[in-house]
XYZ file of C-alpha atoms in Angstrom:
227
model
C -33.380 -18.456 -53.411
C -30.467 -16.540 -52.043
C -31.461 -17.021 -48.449
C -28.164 -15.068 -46.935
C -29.745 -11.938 -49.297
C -30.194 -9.390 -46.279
C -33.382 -7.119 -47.241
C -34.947 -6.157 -43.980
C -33.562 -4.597 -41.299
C -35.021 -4.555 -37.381
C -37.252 -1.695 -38.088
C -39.716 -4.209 -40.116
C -39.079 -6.635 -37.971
C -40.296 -4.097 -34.652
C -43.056 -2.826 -36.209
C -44.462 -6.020 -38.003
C -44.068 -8.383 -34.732
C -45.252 -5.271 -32.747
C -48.345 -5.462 -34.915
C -49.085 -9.301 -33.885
C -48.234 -8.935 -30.006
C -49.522 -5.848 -29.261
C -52.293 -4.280 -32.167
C -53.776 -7.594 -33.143
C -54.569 -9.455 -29.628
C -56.051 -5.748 -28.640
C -57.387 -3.809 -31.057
C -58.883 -6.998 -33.153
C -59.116 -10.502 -30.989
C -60.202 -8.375 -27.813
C -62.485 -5.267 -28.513
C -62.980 -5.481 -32.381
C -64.390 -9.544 -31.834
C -66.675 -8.603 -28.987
C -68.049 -6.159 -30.417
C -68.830 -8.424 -33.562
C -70.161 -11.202 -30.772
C -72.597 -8.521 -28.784
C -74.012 -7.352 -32.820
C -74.024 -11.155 -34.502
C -74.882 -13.050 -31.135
C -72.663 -15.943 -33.129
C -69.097 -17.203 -32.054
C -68.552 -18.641 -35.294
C -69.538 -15.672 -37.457
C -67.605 -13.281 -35.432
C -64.711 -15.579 -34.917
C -64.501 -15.928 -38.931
C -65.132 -11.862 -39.982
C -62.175 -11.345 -37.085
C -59.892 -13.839 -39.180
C -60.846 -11.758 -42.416
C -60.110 -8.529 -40.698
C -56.793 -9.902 -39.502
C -55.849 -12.158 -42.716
C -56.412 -8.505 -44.550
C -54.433 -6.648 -41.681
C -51.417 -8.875 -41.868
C -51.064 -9.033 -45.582
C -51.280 -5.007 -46.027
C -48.862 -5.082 -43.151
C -46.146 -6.554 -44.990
C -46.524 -4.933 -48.511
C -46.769 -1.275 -46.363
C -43.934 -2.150 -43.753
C -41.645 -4.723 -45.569
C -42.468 -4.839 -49.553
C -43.083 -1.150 -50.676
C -40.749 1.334 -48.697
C -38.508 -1.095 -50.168
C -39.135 -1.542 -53.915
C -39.516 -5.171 -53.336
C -42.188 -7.510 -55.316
C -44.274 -9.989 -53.171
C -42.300 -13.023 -54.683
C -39.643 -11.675 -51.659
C -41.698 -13.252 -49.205
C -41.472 -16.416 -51.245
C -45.576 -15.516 -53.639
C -44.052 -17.191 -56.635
C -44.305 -20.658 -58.126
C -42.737 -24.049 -57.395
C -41.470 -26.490 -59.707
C -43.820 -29.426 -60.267
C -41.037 -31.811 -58.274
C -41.923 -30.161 -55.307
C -45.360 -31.754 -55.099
C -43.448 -34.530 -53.979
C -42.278 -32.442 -51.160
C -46.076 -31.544 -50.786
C -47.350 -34.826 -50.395
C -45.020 -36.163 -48.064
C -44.577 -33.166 -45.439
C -48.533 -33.222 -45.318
C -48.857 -36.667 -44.045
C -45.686 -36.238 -41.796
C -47.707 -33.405 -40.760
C -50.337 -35.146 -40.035
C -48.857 -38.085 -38.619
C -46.615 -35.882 -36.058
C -49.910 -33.807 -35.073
C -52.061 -37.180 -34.076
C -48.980 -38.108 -32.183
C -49.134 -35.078 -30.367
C -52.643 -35.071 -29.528
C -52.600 -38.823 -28.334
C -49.385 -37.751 -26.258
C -51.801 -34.041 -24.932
C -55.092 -36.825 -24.194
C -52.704 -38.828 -22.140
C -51.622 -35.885 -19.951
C -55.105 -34.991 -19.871
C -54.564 -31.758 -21.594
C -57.282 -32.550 -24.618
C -57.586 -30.960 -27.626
C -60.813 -28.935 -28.316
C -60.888 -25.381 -28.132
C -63.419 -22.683 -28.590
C -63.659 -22.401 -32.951
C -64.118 -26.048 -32.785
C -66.931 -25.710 -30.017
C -68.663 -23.408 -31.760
C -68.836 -24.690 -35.317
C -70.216 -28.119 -33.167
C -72.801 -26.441 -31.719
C -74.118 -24.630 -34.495
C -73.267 -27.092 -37.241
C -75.303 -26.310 -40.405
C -73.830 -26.850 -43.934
C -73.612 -22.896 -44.216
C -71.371 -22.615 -40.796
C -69.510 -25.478 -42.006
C -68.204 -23.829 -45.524
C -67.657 -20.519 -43.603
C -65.215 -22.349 -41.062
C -63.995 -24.355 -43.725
C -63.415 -21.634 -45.803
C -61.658 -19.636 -42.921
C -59.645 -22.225 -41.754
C -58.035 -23.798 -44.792
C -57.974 -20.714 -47.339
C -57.751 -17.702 -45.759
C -55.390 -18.441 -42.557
C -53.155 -20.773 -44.763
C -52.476 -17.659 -47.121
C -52.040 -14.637 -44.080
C -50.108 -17.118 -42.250
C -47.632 -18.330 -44.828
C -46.837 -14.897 -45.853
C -46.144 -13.514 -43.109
C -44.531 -16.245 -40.624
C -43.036 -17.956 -43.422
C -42.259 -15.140 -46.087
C -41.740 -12.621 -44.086
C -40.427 -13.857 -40.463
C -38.480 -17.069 -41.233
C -37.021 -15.130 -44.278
C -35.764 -12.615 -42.044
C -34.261 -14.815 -38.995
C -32.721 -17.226 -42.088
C -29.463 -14.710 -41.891
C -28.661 -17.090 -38.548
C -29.172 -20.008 -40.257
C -31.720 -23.266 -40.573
C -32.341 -24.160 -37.282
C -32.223 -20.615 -35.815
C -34.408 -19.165 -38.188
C -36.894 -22.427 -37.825
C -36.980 -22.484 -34.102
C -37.494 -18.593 -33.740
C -40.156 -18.319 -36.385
C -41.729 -21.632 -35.170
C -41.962 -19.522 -31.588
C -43.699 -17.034 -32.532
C -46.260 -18.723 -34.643
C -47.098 -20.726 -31.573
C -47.214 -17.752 -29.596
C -49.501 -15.835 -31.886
C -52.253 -18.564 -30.981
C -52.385 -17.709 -27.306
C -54.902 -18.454 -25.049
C -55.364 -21.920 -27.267
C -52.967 -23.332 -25.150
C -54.075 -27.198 -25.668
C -53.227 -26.519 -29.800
C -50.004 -24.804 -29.154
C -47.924 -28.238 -29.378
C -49.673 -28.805 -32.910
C -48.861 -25.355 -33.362
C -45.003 -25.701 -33.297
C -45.069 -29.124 -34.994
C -46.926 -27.225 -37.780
C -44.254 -24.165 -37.898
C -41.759 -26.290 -38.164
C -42.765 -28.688 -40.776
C -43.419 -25.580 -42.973
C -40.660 -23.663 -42.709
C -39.252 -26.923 -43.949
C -41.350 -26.589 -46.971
C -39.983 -22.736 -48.062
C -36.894 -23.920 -47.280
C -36.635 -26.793 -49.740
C -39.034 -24.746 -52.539
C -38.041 -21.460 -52.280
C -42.008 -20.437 -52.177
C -44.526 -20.118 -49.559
C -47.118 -21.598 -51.865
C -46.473 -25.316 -51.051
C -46.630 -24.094 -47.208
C -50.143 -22.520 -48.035
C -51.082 -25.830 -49.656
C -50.074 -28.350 -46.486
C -51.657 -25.876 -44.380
C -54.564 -26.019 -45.854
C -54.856 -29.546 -46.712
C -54.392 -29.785 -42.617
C -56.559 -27.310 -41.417
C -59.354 -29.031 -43.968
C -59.225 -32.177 -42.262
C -59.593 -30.785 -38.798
C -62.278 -28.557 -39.834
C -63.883 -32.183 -41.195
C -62.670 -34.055 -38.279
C -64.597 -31.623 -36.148
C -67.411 -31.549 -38.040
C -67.924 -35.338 -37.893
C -66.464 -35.376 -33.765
């Protein structure tokens, strides 16, 4: 991939973080979720339709504001194959995921921070093998693909014009960011945006990302299951 390739300018950039940080926490996590919570009376169930609604949100986003007005096919924000090397790549940047992400909640339990948070709570306390596929579902298909796309394809692509670590640490940022009020994740967070924007940088593709992500967000869906 020719990383230095300069496609968007800070007009997509505005409007597609402006979409995140301002429409999204608003429009969708605030009024659109309790208005799901006051109809379904369910955490869970409103908590997953609001990651549907947003996981379709982001991904029209960036074909409307970054991909079309510009001619530009999705494999720009790195929807394209990997060669079958890079499940090497795979394999081992999931366990150091994993690995780095225990060590970070051992480090958060010791500071008395803890780790649980409010999707977690509420798949525990209504855990039926019907809630557990939708949060599974929702947690290691759909966010995986939104997310990848768009912090990955689309906002690591763009910052990569000031290089590696730049373009990791800024993108890394916001993807924390974007997971506000969670605050006792947002460590795991980080860990996790960095670790992937590893992965599209050594495959060129956002796939492999989609696949550690996944693979992660699986195992903590299980993990909380089973807590």
């Amino acid at each position: 991939m020719n990383w230095n390739k300069r496609i968007w300018s800070w007009k997509e950039l505005t409007l597609l973080l402006g979409l995140v940080f301002i429409v999204v926490p608003i429009a969708i996590e605030y009024f659109f979720r309790k208005e799901l919570n006051a109809v379904l009376q369910n955490d869970l169930y409103a908590g997953t339709l609001t990651g549907l609604v947003m996981a379709i949100l982001f991904t029209v986003s960036v074909y409307v504001v970054a991909l079309r007005p510009n001619h530009l096919p999705w494999t720009e924000v790195g929807l394209k194959t990997f060669p079958q090397k890079a499940w090497i790549t795979i394999a081992w940047l999931t366990l150091l995921l994993i690995m780095m992400s225990m060590i970070a909640v051992i480090v958060m339990e010791l500071l008395g921070i803890g780790t649980s948070n409010q999707k977690t709570e509420s798949l525990q306390s209504r855990l039926t093998f019907m809630n557990f596929m939708i949060g599974f579902i929702s947690a290691s298909i759909v966010s995986p693909v939104y997310e990848e796309i768009f912090y990955r394809g689309f906002l690591y692509r763009w910052f990569r014009r000031w290089g590696i670590f730049t373009a990791t640490l800024i993108s890394s940022l916001l993807f924390t960011l974007a997971h506000l009020p969670t605050y006792n994740t947002l460590l795991v967070n980080f860990i996790s945006g960095i670790i992937l924007c590893w992965a599209y940088e050594k495959t060129g593709s956002v796939v492999p990302g989609m696949i550690i992500h996944g693979v992660f967000n699986g195992i903590a869906i299980v993990l909380a299951a089973l807590a």
